[in-house]
GROMACS .gro file of C-alpha atoms in nm:
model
  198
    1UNK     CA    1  -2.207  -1.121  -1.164
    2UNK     CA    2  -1.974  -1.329  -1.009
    3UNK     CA    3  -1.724  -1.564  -1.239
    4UNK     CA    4  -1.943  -1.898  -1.046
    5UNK     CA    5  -2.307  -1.757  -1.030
    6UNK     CA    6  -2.531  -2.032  -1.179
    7UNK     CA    7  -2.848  -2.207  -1.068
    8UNK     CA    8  -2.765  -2.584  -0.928
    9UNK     CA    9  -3.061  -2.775  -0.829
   10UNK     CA   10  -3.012  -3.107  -0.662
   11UNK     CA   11  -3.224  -3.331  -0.412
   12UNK     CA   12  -3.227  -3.187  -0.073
   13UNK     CA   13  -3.065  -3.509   0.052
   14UNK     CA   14  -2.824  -3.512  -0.171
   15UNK     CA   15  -2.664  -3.251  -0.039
   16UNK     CA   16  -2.289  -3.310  -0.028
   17UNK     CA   17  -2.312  -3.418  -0.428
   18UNK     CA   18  -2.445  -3.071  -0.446
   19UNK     CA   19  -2.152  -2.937  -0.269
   20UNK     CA   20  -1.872  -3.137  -0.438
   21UNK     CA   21  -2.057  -3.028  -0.797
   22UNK     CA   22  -2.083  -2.660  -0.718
   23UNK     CA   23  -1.677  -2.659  -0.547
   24UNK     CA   24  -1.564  -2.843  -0.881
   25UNK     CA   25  -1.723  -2.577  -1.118
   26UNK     CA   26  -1.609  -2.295  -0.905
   27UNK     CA   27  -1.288  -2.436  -0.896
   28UNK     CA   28  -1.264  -2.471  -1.281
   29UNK     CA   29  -1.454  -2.133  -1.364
   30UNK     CA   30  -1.196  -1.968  -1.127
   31UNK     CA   31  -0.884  -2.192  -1.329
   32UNK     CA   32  -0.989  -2.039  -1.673
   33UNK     CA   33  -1.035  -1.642  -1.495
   34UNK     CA   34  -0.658  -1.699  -1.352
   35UNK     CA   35  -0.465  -1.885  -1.670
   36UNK     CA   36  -0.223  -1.656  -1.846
   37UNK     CA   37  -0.193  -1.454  -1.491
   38UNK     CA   38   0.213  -1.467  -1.340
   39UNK     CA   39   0.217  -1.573  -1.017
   40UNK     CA   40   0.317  -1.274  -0.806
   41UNK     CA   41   0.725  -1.275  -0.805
   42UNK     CA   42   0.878  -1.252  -0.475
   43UNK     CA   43   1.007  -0.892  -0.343
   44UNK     CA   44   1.381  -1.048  -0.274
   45UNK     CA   45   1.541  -1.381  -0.312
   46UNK     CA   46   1.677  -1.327   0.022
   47UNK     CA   47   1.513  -1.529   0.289
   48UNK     CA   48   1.637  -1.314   0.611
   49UNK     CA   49   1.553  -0.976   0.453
   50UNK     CA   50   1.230  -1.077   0.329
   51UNK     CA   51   1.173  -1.201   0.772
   52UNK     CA   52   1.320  -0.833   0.860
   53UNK     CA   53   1.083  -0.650   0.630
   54UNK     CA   54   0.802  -0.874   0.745
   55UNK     CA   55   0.893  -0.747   1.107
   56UNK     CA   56   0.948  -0.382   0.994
   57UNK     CA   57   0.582  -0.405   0.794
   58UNK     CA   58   0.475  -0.528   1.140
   59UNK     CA   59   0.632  -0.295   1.357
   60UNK     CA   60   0.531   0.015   1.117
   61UNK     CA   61   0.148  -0.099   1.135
   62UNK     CA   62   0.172  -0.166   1.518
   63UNK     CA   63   0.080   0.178   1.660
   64UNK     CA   64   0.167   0.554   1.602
   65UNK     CA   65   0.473   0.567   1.890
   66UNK     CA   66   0.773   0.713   1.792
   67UNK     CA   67   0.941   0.399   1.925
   68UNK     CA   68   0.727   0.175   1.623
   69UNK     CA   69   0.867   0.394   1.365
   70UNK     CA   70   1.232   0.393   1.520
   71UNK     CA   71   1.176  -0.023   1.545
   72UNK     CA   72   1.048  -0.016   1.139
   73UNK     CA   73   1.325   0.192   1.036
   74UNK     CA   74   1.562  -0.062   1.184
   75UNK     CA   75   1.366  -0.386   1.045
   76UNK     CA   76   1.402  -0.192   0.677
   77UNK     CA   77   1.766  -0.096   0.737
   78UNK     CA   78   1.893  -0.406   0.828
   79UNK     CA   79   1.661  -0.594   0.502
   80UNK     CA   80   1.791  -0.285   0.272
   81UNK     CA   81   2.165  -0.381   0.425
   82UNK     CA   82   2.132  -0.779   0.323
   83UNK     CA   83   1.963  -0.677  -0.059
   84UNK     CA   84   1.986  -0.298  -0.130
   85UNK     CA   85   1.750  -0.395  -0.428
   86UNK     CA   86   1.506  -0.483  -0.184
   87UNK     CA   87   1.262  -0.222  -0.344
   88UNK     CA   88   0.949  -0.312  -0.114
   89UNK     CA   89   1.133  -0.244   0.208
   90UNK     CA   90   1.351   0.089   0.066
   91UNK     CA   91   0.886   0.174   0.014
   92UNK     CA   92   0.841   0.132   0.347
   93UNK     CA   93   1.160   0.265   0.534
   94UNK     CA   94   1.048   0.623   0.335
   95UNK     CA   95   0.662   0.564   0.462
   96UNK     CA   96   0.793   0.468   0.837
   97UNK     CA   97   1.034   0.838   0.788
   98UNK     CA   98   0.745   0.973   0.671
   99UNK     CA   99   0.548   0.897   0.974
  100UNK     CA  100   0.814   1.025   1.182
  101UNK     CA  101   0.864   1.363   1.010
  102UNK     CA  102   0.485   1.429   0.977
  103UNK     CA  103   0.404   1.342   1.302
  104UNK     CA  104   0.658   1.601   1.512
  105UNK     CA  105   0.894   1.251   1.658
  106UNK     CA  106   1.145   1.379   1.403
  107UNK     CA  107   1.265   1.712   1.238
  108UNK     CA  108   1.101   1.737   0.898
  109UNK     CA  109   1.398   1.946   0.735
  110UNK     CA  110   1.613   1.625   0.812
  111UNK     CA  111   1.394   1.332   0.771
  112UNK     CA  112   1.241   1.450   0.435
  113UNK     CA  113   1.556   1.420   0.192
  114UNK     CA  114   1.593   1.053   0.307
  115UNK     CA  115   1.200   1.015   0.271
  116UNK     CA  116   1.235   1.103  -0.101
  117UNK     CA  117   1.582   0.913  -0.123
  118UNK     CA  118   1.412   0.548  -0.015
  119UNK     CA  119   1.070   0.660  -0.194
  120UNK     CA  120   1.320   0.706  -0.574
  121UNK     CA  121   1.514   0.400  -0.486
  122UNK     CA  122   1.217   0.208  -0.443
  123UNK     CA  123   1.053   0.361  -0.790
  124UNK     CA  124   1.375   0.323  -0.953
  125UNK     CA  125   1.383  -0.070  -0.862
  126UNK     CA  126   1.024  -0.137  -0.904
  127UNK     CA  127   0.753   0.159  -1.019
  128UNK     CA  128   0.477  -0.031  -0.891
  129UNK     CA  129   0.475   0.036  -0.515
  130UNK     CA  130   0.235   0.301  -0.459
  131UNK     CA  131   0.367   0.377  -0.057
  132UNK     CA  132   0.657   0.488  -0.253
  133UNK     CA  133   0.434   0.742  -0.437
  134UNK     CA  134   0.246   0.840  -0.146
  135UNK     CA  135   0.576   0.897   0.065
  136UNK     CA  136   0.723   1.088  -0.227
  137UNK     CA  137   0.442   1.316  -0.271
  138UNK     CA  138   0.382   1.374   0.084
  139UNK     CA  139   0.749   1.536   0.044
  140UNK     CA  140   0.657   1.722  -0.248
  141UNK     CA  141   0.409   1.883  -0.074
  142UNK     CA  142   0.522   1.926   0.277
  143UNK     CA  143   0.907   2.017   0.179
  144UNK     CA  144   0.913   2.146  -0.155
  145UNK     CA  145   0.568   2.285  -0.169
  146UNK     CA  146   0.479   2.160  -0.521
  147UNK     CA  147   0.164   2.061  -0.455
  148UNK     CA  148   0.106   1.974  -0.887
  149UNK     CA  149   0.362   1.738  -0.891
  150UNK     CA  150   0.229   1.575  -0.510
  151UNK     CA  151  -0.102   1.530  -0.686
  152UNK     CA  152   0.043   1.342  -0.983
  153UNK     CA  153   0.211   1.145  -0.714
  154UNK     CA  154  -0.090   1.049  -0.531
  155UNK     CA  155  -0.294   0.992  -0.824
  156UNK     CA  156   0.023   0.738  -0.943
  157UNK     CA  157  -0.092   0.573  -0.621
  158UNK     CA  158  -0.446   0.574  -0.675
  159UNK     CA  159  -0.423   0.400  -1.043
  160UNK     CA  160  -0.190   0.167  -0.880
  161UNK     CA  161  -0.383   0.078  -0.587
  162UNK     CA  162  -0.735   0.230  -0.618
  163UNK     CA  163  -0.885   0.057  -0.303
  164UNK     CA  164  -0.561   0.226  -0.098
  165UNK     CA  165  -0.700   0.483   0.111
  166UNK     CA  166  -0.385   0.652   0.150
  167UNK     CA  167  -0.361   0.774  -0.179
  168UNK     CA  168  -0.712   0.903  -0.180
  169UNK     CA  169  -0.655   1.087   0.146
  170UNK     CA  170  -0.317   1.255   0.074
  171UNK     CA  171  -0.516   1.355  -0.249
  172UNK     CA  172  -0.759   1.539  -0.066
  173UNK     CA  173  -0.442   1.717   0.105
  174UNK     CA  174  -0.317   1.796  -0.235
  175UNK     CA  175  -0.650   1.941  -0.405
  176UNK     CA  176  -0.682   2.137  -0.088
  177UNK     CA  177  -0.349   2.285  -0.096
  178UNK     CA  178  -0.418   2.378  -0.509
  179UNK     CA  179  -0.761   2.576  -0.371
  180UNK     CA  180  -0.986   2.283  -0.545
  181UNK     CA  181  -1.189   2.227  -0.224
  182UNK     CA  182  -1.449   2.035  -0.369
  183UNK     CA  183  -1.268   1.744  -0.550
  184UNK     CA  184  -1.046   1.724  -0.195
  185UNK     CA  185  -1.390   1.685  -0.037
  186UNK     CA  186  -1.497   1.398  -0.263
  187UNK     CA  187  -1.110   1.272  -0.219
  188UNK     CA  188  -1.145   1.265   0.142
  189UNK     CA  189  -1.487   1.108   0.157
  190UNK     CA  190  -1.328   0.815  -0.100
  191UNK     CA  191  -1.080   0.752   0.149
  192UNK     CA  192  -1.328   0.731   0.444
  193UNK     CA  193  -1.535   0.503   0.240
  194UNK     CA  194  -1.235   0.293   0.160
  195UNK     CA  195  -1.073   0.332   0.550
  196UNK     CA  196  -1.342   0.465   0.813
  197UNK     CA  197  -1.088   0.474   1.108
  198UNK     CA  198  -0.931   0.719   0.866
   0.00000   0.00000   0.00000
């Protein structure tokens, strides 16, 4: 049940009492859920590459042209360039590679080592970031064929983000490549559940 569900009855005419009441206990229920929570830090102190990453994020989610990816590599480079322990945009520049190698606009033998590169720079500065994960594991499995050490990858990104459908559906990838075809099946359908243009 919700943190505010509760039973408020009030006179029908009274009905903006009724409101105020009902905002000022959700807004206190909600207080006492959130003390003792940080605030979420920010990913770099750096006001210009925290606007560049913004526009590489943008560019990256834009469409599936070769020309978005080249445009999201350059938003990351230039953020990585002003704070190289920017470890949010070092996630994305490998995710944005990624893209590029997987989908033919780039040679995979080439663009995989720097995939993998930006992935362990971004795990190295902050092991929270489960794009890293997923970028790093689509290398394992694609480029060095481990497909055990891609599906502890994946999973990393699963228990760090379990609503990210990305981790669910390179999963599936992974389970296939290991012969388990069922749990890929239930992977994939998780990530359709979670993404249904998937």
């Amino acid at each position: 049940s919700h943190v505010w569900s509760d039973t408020y009855e009030q006179k029908v005419l009274d009905v903006f009492s009724a409101q105020l009441d009902i905002a000022r206990v959700i807004s206190e229920r909600l207080k006492l859920k959130l003390d003792g929570v940080s605030p979420p830090t920010k990913p770099t102190s750096i006001k210009e590459a925290y606007d560049l990453y913004l526009r590489g994020w943008h560019a990256l989610r834009q469409g599936w042209s070769s020309e978005d990816y080249l445009e999201a590599l350059d938003y990351f480079e230039q953020a990585i360039d002003l704070d190289p322990g920017f470890a949010q945009a070092h996630a994305l520049h490998s995710v944005a590679n990624l893209a590029r190698a997987n989908f033919r606009y780039a040679n995979p033998t080439e663009t995989y080592p720097a995939v993998l590169e930006h992935a362990e720079q971004a795990i190295g500065l902050d092991d929270s970031l489960p794009d890293a994960y997923v970028a790093m594991g689509w290398v394992q499995l694609s480029y060095q064929y481990d497909w055990r050490a891609a599906e502890w990858s994946f999973r990393r990104a699963m228990e760090l983000a379990p609503s990210y459908y990305m981790g669910h559906l390179s999963l599936a990838w992974a389970l296939q490549g290991g012969g388990f075809l069922d749990a890929a099946l239930r992977a994939a359908q998780r990530a359709f559940e979670l993404d249904p243009m998937t």
